[in-house]
């Protein structure tokens, strides 16, 4: 056995940190040309072995948790923010139980009640926020403008707190909670990921904000013990849960899970919403199709649009394909990492140094999967850089072309079915990850994004201020649009 090839670099400790940090996709595609699908690069002293393609995704995400550990890769970064005894601060079996508890709060019944709440929040935001002044002035001929990401960041936290987080958090947003959130968020950056402990003001503020926020949630839980729960939120769900050994969740664990969910859902959804709006603004046809879908399904005889139910929401193929396509080109998380706990051989079908040999990824390395690469890989997708939601509904599109091409190349035919994509660890499309660490927020994110986007599209027409959709900024934890990212809007006449 031999080690995977190491990416050439000039400086020992820094390694390829700069090229990876500035543009990971470009870096990965270039390395693939030189070294193939499996290679190791140096990232501030860490040895990171990348496995590309659907098979690479399968290798990393389908790997055993005893060999590839998420907690060893992430805890230094997440525990100061989320807090003790949850997520990556506990052994994986315990976290798996915690994920099940969270699922109890993500039921269809809860989602039914969220549709109207999300619509209300967006409506209220557009009626009051300064970014929508023109809209409020009721002038249908004037164009106003807003920053896509600024607006989506606010709408995302407003709608998440109104629904999952609960009314105490929602009302806290108008007061001290926002500042705590911002301070905590300032400790959730690539710098914090690379260097767990630096004597910086942002680190101190992060720790301070964690303590206060944890106490904020504990206070809510205490009050609810006295006065009862709101039926449909996550705190209510978590309060009913017990570990297999019969132990209920202590207050601080509920608090820390709530912080983890807040952080997991905020930037991911808000980035996706920003990208979706930017693409819609750049594509009048897609925008019109999305608006038509609303009118056809929810138009009333008096020319208005009625609210939709959760069941109706789930049957809107154009909306669905807009979100899918946005997540294909802009998956918020470009790199998924695990720390290697014991030597793991690389399957020869993924990469082999010679006919019979195998590579081994040794204990102490990190492994990295990047769906961001397989989701825009020209070997798999036709016109991968083009935002084209119709590829998801076109019988000649994704199912027929992309995945068959992929399957044929590897000599085996995988039948993904019309418009459907495998959810397995070997899929080239996995914006929500795969395997045991797969996202549990997918349905909620689709609901939140879907209702936010349609509520906006029902009210205003969008146009991009610039010639093209902004470039991706990889310097943030979650891939964001670079500035300028202004969207012009005009009130619809309905
Ligand atoms: C895990 C993406 C929204 C909660 C993940 C992972 C990805 C992901 C790629 C896998 C991480 C890994 O394997 O290391 C996304 C995207 C979202 C989104 C693209 C929105 C568009 C949410 C929301 C929540 C959430 C709204 C909470 C309500 C979680 C949790 C995990 C997870 C609990 C499990 C982590 C683990 O098992 O290690 N997400 N997420 N996510 N996500 Fe999401």
Coordinates of C-alpha atoms in Angstrom, one line a residue, residues 2-494:
X2 CA 1.1 3.6 -0.6
X3 CA 0.0 7.0 0.4
X4 CA -2.1 9.2 -2.0
X5 CA -0.1 11.8 -3.9
X6 CA 0.6 15.0 -2.1
X7 CA -0.3 18.3 -3.8
X8 CA 2.8 20.3 -4.6
X9 CA 3.4 23.3 -2.3
X10 CA 6.1 25.8 -1.5
X11 CA 5.7 26.3 2.2
X12 CA 5.6 23.4 4.6
X13 CA 3.0 24.4 7.3
X14 CA 0.8 26.6 5.1
X15 CA 0.8 24.1 2.3
X16 CA -2.1 24.7 -0.1
X17 CA -4.2 26.8 2.4
X18 CA -4.2 29.9 0.2
X19 CA -5.4 28.2 -3.1
X20 CA -7.9 26.1 -1.2
X21 CA -9.2 29.0 0.8
X22 CA -9.6 31.4 -2.1
X23 CA -11.3 29.0 -4.5
X24 CA -11.7 25.4 -3.4
X25 CA -13.5 24.3 -6.5
X26 CA -10.9 25.6 -8.9
X27 CA -8.2 24.1 -6.6
X28 CA -9.9 20.7 -6.6
X29 CA -10.5 20.6 -10.4
X30 CA -6.9 21.5 -11.0
X31 CA -5.6 18.9 -8.6
X32 CA -7.9 16.3 -10.2
X33 CA -6.2 17.0 -13.6
X34 CA -2.8 16.3 -12.1
X35 CA -3.4 13.7 -9.5
X36 CA -6.7 12.0 -10.2
X37 CA -9.7 11.7 -7.8
X38 CA -7.7 11.1 -4.6
X39 CA -4.9 13.3 -3.3
X40 CA -3.6 14.9 -0.1
X41 CA -3.1 18.6 0.5
X42 CA -1.6 20.4 3.4
X43 CA -3.8 22.9 5.3
X44 CA -2.0 24.7 8.1
X45 CA -0.3 21.5 9.1
X46 CA -3.2 19.2 8.7
X47 CA -3.0 16.5 6.0
X48 CA -6.3 16.5 4.2
X49 CA -7.0 13.7 1.7
X50 CA -9.6 14.6 -0.8
X51 CA -11.8 12.0 -2.5
X52 CA -13.7 13.4 -5.5
X53 CA -16.6 12.3 -7.6
X54 CA -19.7 10.2 -6.6
X55 CA -17.3 7.4 -5.5
X56 CA -15.3 9.8 -3.5
X57 CA -18.5 11.0 -1.8
X58 CA -19.4 7.4 -1.1
X59 CA -15.9 6.7 0.3
X60 CA -16.0 9.6 2.8
X61 CA -19.7 9.8 3.7
X62 CA -20.4 6.0 3.6
X63 CA -17.3 5.3 5.7
X64 CA -17.6 3.7 9.2
X65 CA -17.9 6.3 12.0
X66 CA -15.3 4.3 13.9
X67 CA -12.8 5.1 11.1
X68 CA -13.9 8.5 9.9
X69 CA -15.0 10.7 12.8
X70 CA -17.0 13.9 12.4
X71 CA -16.6 14.9 16.0
X72 CA -12.8 14.7 15.9
X73 CA -12.9 17.0 12.9
X74 CA -15.4 19.5 14.1
X75 CA -15.6 19.7 17.9
X76 CA -12.9 22.3 18.5
X77 CA -14.9 24.6 16.3
X78 CA -18.5 23.8 17.2
X79 CA -18.4 23.1 20.9
X80 CA -17.4 26.7 22.0
X81 CA -20.4 27.9 19.9
X82 CA -23.1 25.2 20.6
X83 CA -21.9 24.3 24.1
X84 CA -21.2 21.1 26.1
X85 CA -22.8 17.7 25.9
X86 CA -24.4 17.9 22.5
X87 CA -23.6 17.2 18.8
X88 CA -19.8 16.8 18.4
X89 CA -19.0 17.1 22.1
X90 CA -20.5 13.6 22.7
X91 CA -19.7 10.2 21.3
X92 CA -21.5 9.6 17.9
X93 CA -24.1 7.2 19.3
X94 CA -25.3 9.9 21.7
X95 CA -25.5 12.5 19.0
X96 CA -27.5 10.0 16.9
X97 CA -30.0 9.8 19.7
X98 CA -30.1 13.6 19.8
X99 CA -30.8 13.8 16.1
X100 CA -33.8 11.5 16.6
X101 CA -35.1 13.9 19.3
X102 CA -34.8 16.8 16.8
X103 CA -36.8 14.8 14.2
X104 CA -39.7 14.7 16.6
X105 CA -39.9 18.5 16.2
X106 CA -39.8 18.3 12.4
X107 CA -43.2 16.6 11.8
X108 CA -45.6 17.2 9.0
X109 CA -48.1 18.4 11.6
X110 CA -45.7 21.1 12.7
X111 CA -44.9 22.0 9.1
X112 CA -48.6 22.5 8.4
X113 CA -48.7 25.2 11.0
X114 CA -45.5 26.9 9.7
X115 CA -46.7 27.8 6.2
X116 CA -48.9 30.6 7.3
X117 CA -46.4 31.8 9.9
X118 CA -43.6 32.1 7.4
X119 CA -45.9 33.9 4.9
X120 CA -46.9 36.3 7.7
X121 CA -43.3 37.1 8.7
X122 CA -42.3 37.8 5.1
X123 CA -45.4 39.9 4.5
X124 CA -44.7 42.0 7.6
X125 CA -41.1 42.4 6.7
X126 CA -41.9 43.7 3.3
X127 CA -44.5 46.1 4.8
X128 CA -42.1 47.5 7.3
X129 CA -38.4 47.1 6.4
X130 CA -36.7 50.1 4.9
X131 CA -35.3 48.0 2.0
X132 CA -38.9 47.7 0.7
X133 CA -39.8 51.4 0.9
X134 CA -41.0 51.6 -2.7
X135 CA -43.2 48.6 -2.2
X136 CA -44.7 50.2 0.9
X137 CA -45.4 53.4 -1.1
X138 CA -47.7 51.4 -3.4
X139 CA -46.3 52.8 -6.6
X140 CA -46.3 50.1 -9.2
X141 CA -44.1 52.0 -11.7
X142 CA -41.0 52.7 -9.5
X143 CA -38.2 50.3 -9.1
X144 CA -36.6 49.9 -5.6
X145 CA -33.5 47.9 -4.7
X146 CA -32.2 45.7 -1.9
X147 CA -29.1 43.7 -1.1
X148 CA -30.1 40.0 -1.6
X149 CA -28.0 38.7 1.3
X150 CA -28.9 41.4 3.8
X151 CA -32.6 40.9 3.2
X152 CA -32.4 37.1 3.2
X153 CA -30.4 36.9 6.4
X154 CA -33.1 38.9 8.2
X155 CA -36.0 37.0 6.7
X156 CA -34.3 33.7 7.5
X157 CA -33.8 34.4 11.2
X158 CA -37.3 35.9 11.5
X159 CA -39.0 32.9 9.9
X160 CA -36.9 30.3 11.7
X161 CA -37.5 31.8 15.1
X162 CA -41.2 32.3 14.5
X163 CA -41.5 28.6 13.7
X164 CA -38.9 26.2 15.0
X165 CA -37.3 28.3 17.6
X166 CA -40.5 29.5 19.2
X167 CA -42.1 32.8 20.2
X168 CA -39.7 33.7 23.0
X169 CA -36.8 33.7 20.6
X170 CA -38.9 35.6 18.0
X171 CA -39.6 38.4 20.4
X172 CA -36.0 38.3 21.6
X173 CA -35.0 39.2 18.1
X174 CA -36.3 42.7 18.5
X175 CA -34.2 43.1 21.6
X176 CA -30.9 41.6 23.0
X177 CA -31.0 38.2 21.2
X178 CA -29.8 39.7 17.9
X179 CA -26.6 41.0 19.3
X180 CA -25.9 37.7 21.1
X181 CA -26.5 36.0 17.8
X182 CA -24.1 38.3 16.0
X183 CA -21.4 37.8 18.6
X184 CA -21.8 34.0 18.5
X185 CA -21.8 34.1 14.7
X186 CA -18.5 36.1 14.8
X187 CA -16.9 32.9 16.3
X188 CA -18.2 30.7 13.5
X189 CA -15.7 31.5 10.8
X190 CA -12.9 29.7 8.9
X191 CA -10.4 31.4 11.2
X192 CA -12.1 29.7 14.2
X193 CA -12.0 26.4 12.2
X194 CA -8.3 26.6 11.5
X195 CA -7.2 28.0 14.9
X196 CA -9.4 26.9 17.8
X197 CA -7.9 29.3 20.3
X198 CA -6.5 32.7 19.6
X199 CA -6.3 35.6 22.0
X200 CA -8.7 37.7 19.9
X201 CA -11.6 39.9 20.9
X202 CA -13.9 37.9 18.6
X203 CA -13.1 34.7 20.5
X204 CA -13.8 36.3 23.8
X205 CA -17.1 37.7 22.6
X206 CA -18.0 34.3 21.2
X207 CA -17.5 32.7 24.6
X208 CA -19.4 35.4 26.4
X209 CA -22.3 35.2 23.9
X210 CA -22.4 31.5 24.2
X211 CA -22.9 31.7 28.0
X212 CA -25.6 34.3 27.7
X213 CA -27.5 32.6 24.9
X214 CA -27.4 29.3 26.7
X215 CA -28.9 31.0 29.8
X216 CA -31.5 32.7 27.6
X217 CA -32.8 29.3 26.4
X218 CA -32.5 27.7 29.9
X219 CA -34.7 30.6 31.2
X220 CA -37.3 29.8 28.5
X221 CA -37.3 26.1 29.5
X222 CA -37.8 27.0 33.1
X223 CA -40.7 29.3 32.4
X224 CA -42.3 26.6 30.2
X225 CA -42.1 24.1 33.0
X226 CA -44.3 26.5 35.0
X227 CA -46.6 27.8 32.3
X228 CA -46.6 25.1 29.6
X229 CA -45.4 24.9 26.1
X230 CA -46.3 26.4 22.7
X231 CA -47.4 23.3 20.9
X232 CA -45.5 23.4 17.6
X233 CA -41.9 24.4 18.3
X234 CA -38.7 22.5 18.8
X235 CA -38.3 23.3 22.6
X236 CA -41.7 21.7 23.2
X237 CA -40.6 18.6 21.2
X238 CA -37.3 18.2 22.9
X239 CA -38.9 18.5 26.4
X240 CA -40.8 15.3 25.7
X241 CA -37.8 13.2 24.8
X242 CA -35.8 10.7 26.7
X243 CA -32.5 8.8 26.0
X244 CA -32.7 5.1 25.6
X245 CA -31.7 4.7 29.3
X246 CA -34.7 6.7 30.4
X247 CA -32.8 9.9 31.1
X248 CA -34.7 13.1 30.0
X249 CA -32.7 15.9 28.4
X250 CA -31.3 18.3 30.9
X251 CA -32.1 22.0 30.4
X252 CA -28.6 22.8 29.2
X253 CA -28.7 20.1 26.6
X254 CA -32.0 21.4 25.2
X255 CA -30.5 24.9 25.2
X256 CA -27.3 23.7 23.4
X257 CA -29.3 21.7 20.8
X258 CA -31.4 24.8 20.1
X259 CA -28.2 26.9 19.5
X260 CA -26.8 24.2 17.2
X261 CA -30.0 24.2 15.2
X262 CA -30.0 28.0 15.0
X263 CA -26.5 28.0 13.6
X264 CA -27.0 25.0 11.3
X265 CA -30.1 26.5 9.7
X266 CA -29.3 30.2 9.5
X267 CA -26.4 30.6 7.0
X268 CA -27.3 27.6 4.9
X269 CA -30.9 28.7 4.3
X270 CA -30.1 32.3 4.0
X271 CA -27.3 31.7 1.5
X272 CA -29.5 29.4 -0.5
X273 CA -32.3 32.0 -0.5
X274 CA -30.0 34.8 -1.6
X275 CA -28.6 32.7 -4.5
X276 CA -32.1 31.6 -5.5
X277 CA -33.3 35.3 -5.6
X278 CA -30.3 36.4 -7.6
X279 CA -30.8 33.7 -10.2
X280 CA -34.6 34.5 -10.4
X281 CA -33.7 38.1 -10.8
X282 CA -31.3 37.2 -13.6
X283 CA -33.8 34.9 -15.3
X284 CA -37.1 36.5 -16.2
X285 CA -38.4 33.3 -17.8
X286 CA -37.8 31.2 -14.6
X287 CA -39.4 34.0 -12.5
X288 CA -42.4 34.1 -14.8
X289 CA -42.8 30.3 -14.7
X290 CA -42.6 30.4 -10.9
X291 CA -45.2 33.2 -10.7
X292 CA -47.5 31.4 -13.2
X293 CA -47.3 28.2 -11.1
X294 CA -48.6 30.3 -8.2
X295 CA -51.4 31.9 -10.2
X296 CA -52.5 28.6 -11.7
X297 CA -52.7 26.8 -8.4
X298 CA -53.8 29.6 -6.0
X299 CA -55.5 32.2 -8.2
X300 CA -59.0 33.2 -7.0
X301 CA -61.9 34.4 -9.1
X302 CA -61.3 38.0 -7.9
X303 CA -57.8 38.0 -9.3
X304 CA -56.0 37.5 -5.9
X305 CA -53.8 34.7 -4.7
X306 CA -54.9 32.6 -1.7
X307 CA -52.5 31.0 0.8
X308 CA -51.4 27.5 0.2
X309 CA -51.5 24.5 2.5
X310 CA -48.4 22.4 3.2
X311 CA -49.8 19.5 1.1
X312 CA -50.3 21.9 -1.8
X313 CA -46.8 23.4 -1.3
X314 CA -45.3 20.0 -1.8
X315 CA -46.8 19.6 -5.2
X316 CA -45.2 22.6 -7.0
X317 CA -42.6 21.2 -9.4
X318 CA -41.3 24.5 -10.7
X319 CA -40.6 25.8 -7.2
X320 CA -39.0 22.5 -6.2
X321 CA -36.7 22.6 -9.3
X322 CA -35.7 26.2 -8.6
X323 CA -34.5 25.2 -5.1
X324 CA -32.9 22.0 -6.3
X325 CA -31.0 23.8 -9.1
X326 CA -29.9 26.6 -6.7
X327 CA -28.5 24.0 -4.3
X328 CA -26.7 22.2 -7.2
X329 CA -24.7 25.2 -8.2
X330 CA -24.5 26.8 -4.7
X331 CA -24.3 24.1 -2.1
X332 CA -23.7 26.1 1.0
X333 CA -21.2 23.6 2.4
X334 CA -18.4 22.9 -0.1
X335 CA -16.2 20.7 2.0
X336 CA -17.3 17.9 4.4
X337 CA -14.5 16.6 6.6
X338 CA -13.8 13.7 8.9
X339 CA -10.8 12.8 11.0
X340 CA -9.2 9.4 10.3
X341 CA -9.1 7.2 13.4
X342 CA -7.5 4.1 11.8
X343 CA -5.8 3.4 8.5
X344 CA -8.4 3.0 5.7
X345 CA -7.6 1.5 2.3
X346 CA -8.9 3.4 -0.8
X347 CA -11.0 1.1 -3.0
X348 CA -9.2 0.5 -6.3
X349 CA -12.3 1.5 -8.2
X350 CA -11.9 5.0 -6.7
X351 CA -8.2 5.3 -7.2
X352 CA -5.3 2.9 -7.6
X353 CA -1.6 3.7 -8.0
X354 CA -1.1 0.6 -10.2
X355 CA -3.1 -2.4 -11.4
X356 CA -3.1 -4.3 -8.1
X357 CA -2.0 -1.7 -5.5
X358 CA -4.1 0.3 -3.2
X359 CA -3.7 3.6 -1.5
X360 CA -4.2 3.9 2.3
X361 CA -5.4 6.9 4.1
X362 CA -3.5 6.8 7.4
X363 CA -4.7 7.5 10.8
X364 CA -4.3 11.2 11.7
X365 CA -5.2 12.5 8.2
X366 CA -8.5 14.2 7.5
X367 CA -10.7 13.0 4.6
X368 CA -12.7 15.5 2.6
X369 CA -15.7 15.1 0.3
X370 CA -16.9 17.9 -1.9
X371 CA -20.4 17.6 -3.4
X372 CA -19.8 21.1 -4.8
X373 CA -17.4 19.5 -7.3
X374 CA -19.6 16.5 -8.3
X375 CA -22.6 18.8 -8.6
X376 CA -20.9 20.9 -11.4
X377 CA -18.7 18.2 -12.9
X378 CA -18.9 18.4 -16.7
X379 CA -18.3 14.6 -16.8
X380 CA -21.7 14.2 -15.1
X381 CA -23.8 17.2 -16.0
X382 CA -24.6 18.9 -19.3
X383 CA -23.8 22.7 -19.2
X384 CA -23.0 22.4 -15.5
X385 CA -22.4 26.1 -15.0
X386 CA -25.8 27.1 -16.4
X387 CA -28.6 27.7 -14.0
X388 CA -31.4 25.7 -15.6
X389 CA -34.2 24.5 -13.3
X390 CA -35.8 22.7 -16.2
X391 CA -33.1 20.1 -16.2
X392 CA -34.9 18.6 -13.2
X393 CA -38.3 18.1 -14.9
X394 CA -37.2 17.6 -18.5
X395 CA -37.3 13.9 -19.5
X396 CA -34.2 14.6 -21.6
X397 CA -32.6 16.4 -18.7
X398 CA -30.9 15.3 -15.5
X399 CA -32.4 11.8 -15.2
X400 CA -31.8 10.9 -18.9
X401 CA -28.6 12.7 -19.7
X402 CA -26.6 13.5 -16.6
X403 CA -27.0 10.4 -14.6
X404 CA -27.0 8.0 -17.5
X405 CA -23.8 9.5 -18.8
X406 CA -22.3 9.1 -15.4
X407 CA -23.4 5.5 -15.0
X408 CA -22.3 4.6 -18.6
X409 CA -18.9 5.9 -18.0
X410 CA -18.4 3.6 -15.1
X411 CA -19.8 0.6 -17.0
X412 CA -22.8 0.2 -14.8
X413 CA -26.3 1.6 -15.3
X414 CA -27.9 3.2 -12.4
X415 CA -31.6 3.9 -12.8
X416 CA -32.4 7.1 -10.9
X417 CA -35.8 7.3 -12.3
X418 CA -37.5 10.4 -13.8
X419 CA -36.3 13.6 -12.1
X420 CA -35.2 11.7 -9.0
X421 CA -31.8 11.6 -7.6
X422 CA -30.4 8.9 -5.4
X423 CA -30.2 10.0 -1.8
X424 CA -27.4 7.4 -1.2
X425 CA -23.9 8.2 -0.2
X426 CA -22.8 7.4 -3.8
X427 CA -24.9 10.2 -5.4
X428 CA -23.2 13.0 -7.2
X429 CA -25.9 15.4 -6.0
X430 CA -25.8 15.8 -2.2
X431 CA -26.2 19.4 -1.0
X432 CA -27.5 18.0 2.3
X433 CA -24.7 15.4 2.7
X434 CA -25.4 11.7 3.0
X435 CA -25.0 8.8 5.4
X436 CA -25.2 9.0 9.1
X437 CA -24.4 12.7 9.3
X438 CA -27.0 13.6 6.7
X439 CA -28.9 16.8 7.3
X440 CA -32.2 16.5 9.1
X441 CA -33.2 20.0 8.2
X442 CA -33.8 19.4 4.5
X443 CA -37.6 19.4 4.6
X444 CA -37.7 22.4 6.9
X445 CA -35.3 24.3 4.6
X446 CA -37.4 23.5 1.6
X447 CA -40.5 24.7 3.4
X448 CA -38.9 27.9 4.6
X449 CA -37.2 28.7 1.3
X450 CA -40.2 27.8 -0.7
X451 CA -42.6 29.9 1.2
X452 CA -40.2 32.8 1.4
X453 CA -39.5 32.8 -2.3
X454 CA -43.1 32.5 -3.4
X455 CA -44.3 35.1 -0.9
X456 CA -41.8 37.5 -2.4
X457 CA -42.5 36.5 -6.1
X458 CA -46.2 36.9 -5.5
X459 CA -45.7 40.5 -4.5
X460 CA -42.8 41.9 -6.6
X461 CA -41.0 41.4 -9.9
X462 CA -37.3 41.1 -9.6
X463 CA -34.4 42.2 -11.9
X464 CA -30.7 41.9 -11.4
X465 CA -28.9 45.3 -11.0
X466 CA -25.7 43.9 -12.5
X467 CA -25.1 42.0 -15.8
X468 CA -24.6 38.6 -14.1
X469 CA -25.1 36.7 -10.9
X470 CA -22.2 37.5 -8.5
X471 CA -19.2 35.3 -7.9
X472 CA -19.0 33.0 -5.0
X473 CA -17.2 34.2 -1.9
X474 CA -15.4 31.2 -0.2
X475 CA -13.9 33.2 2.6
X476 CA -17.0 32.8 4.7
X477 CA -17.9 29.4 6.3
X478 CA -20.9 29.1 4.0
X479 CA -20.4 30.1 0.3
X480 CA -22.0 33.5 -0.1
X481 CA -22.5 35.8 -3.1
X482 CA -19.8 38.5 -3.5
X483 CA -20.9 42.2 -3.5
X484 CA -22.5 43.9 -5.4
X485 CA -25.6 41.7 -5.1
X486 CA -28.4 44.2 -5.5
X487 CA -31.7 43.2 -6.7
X488 CA -34.2 45.7 -8.2
X489 CA -37.8 45.1 -7.7
X490 CA -41.2 46.5 -8.7
X491 CA -44.6 45.9 -7.2
X492 CA -46.8 43.5 -9.0
X493 CA -50.1 44.7 -10.1
X494 CA -52.6 42.3 -8.5

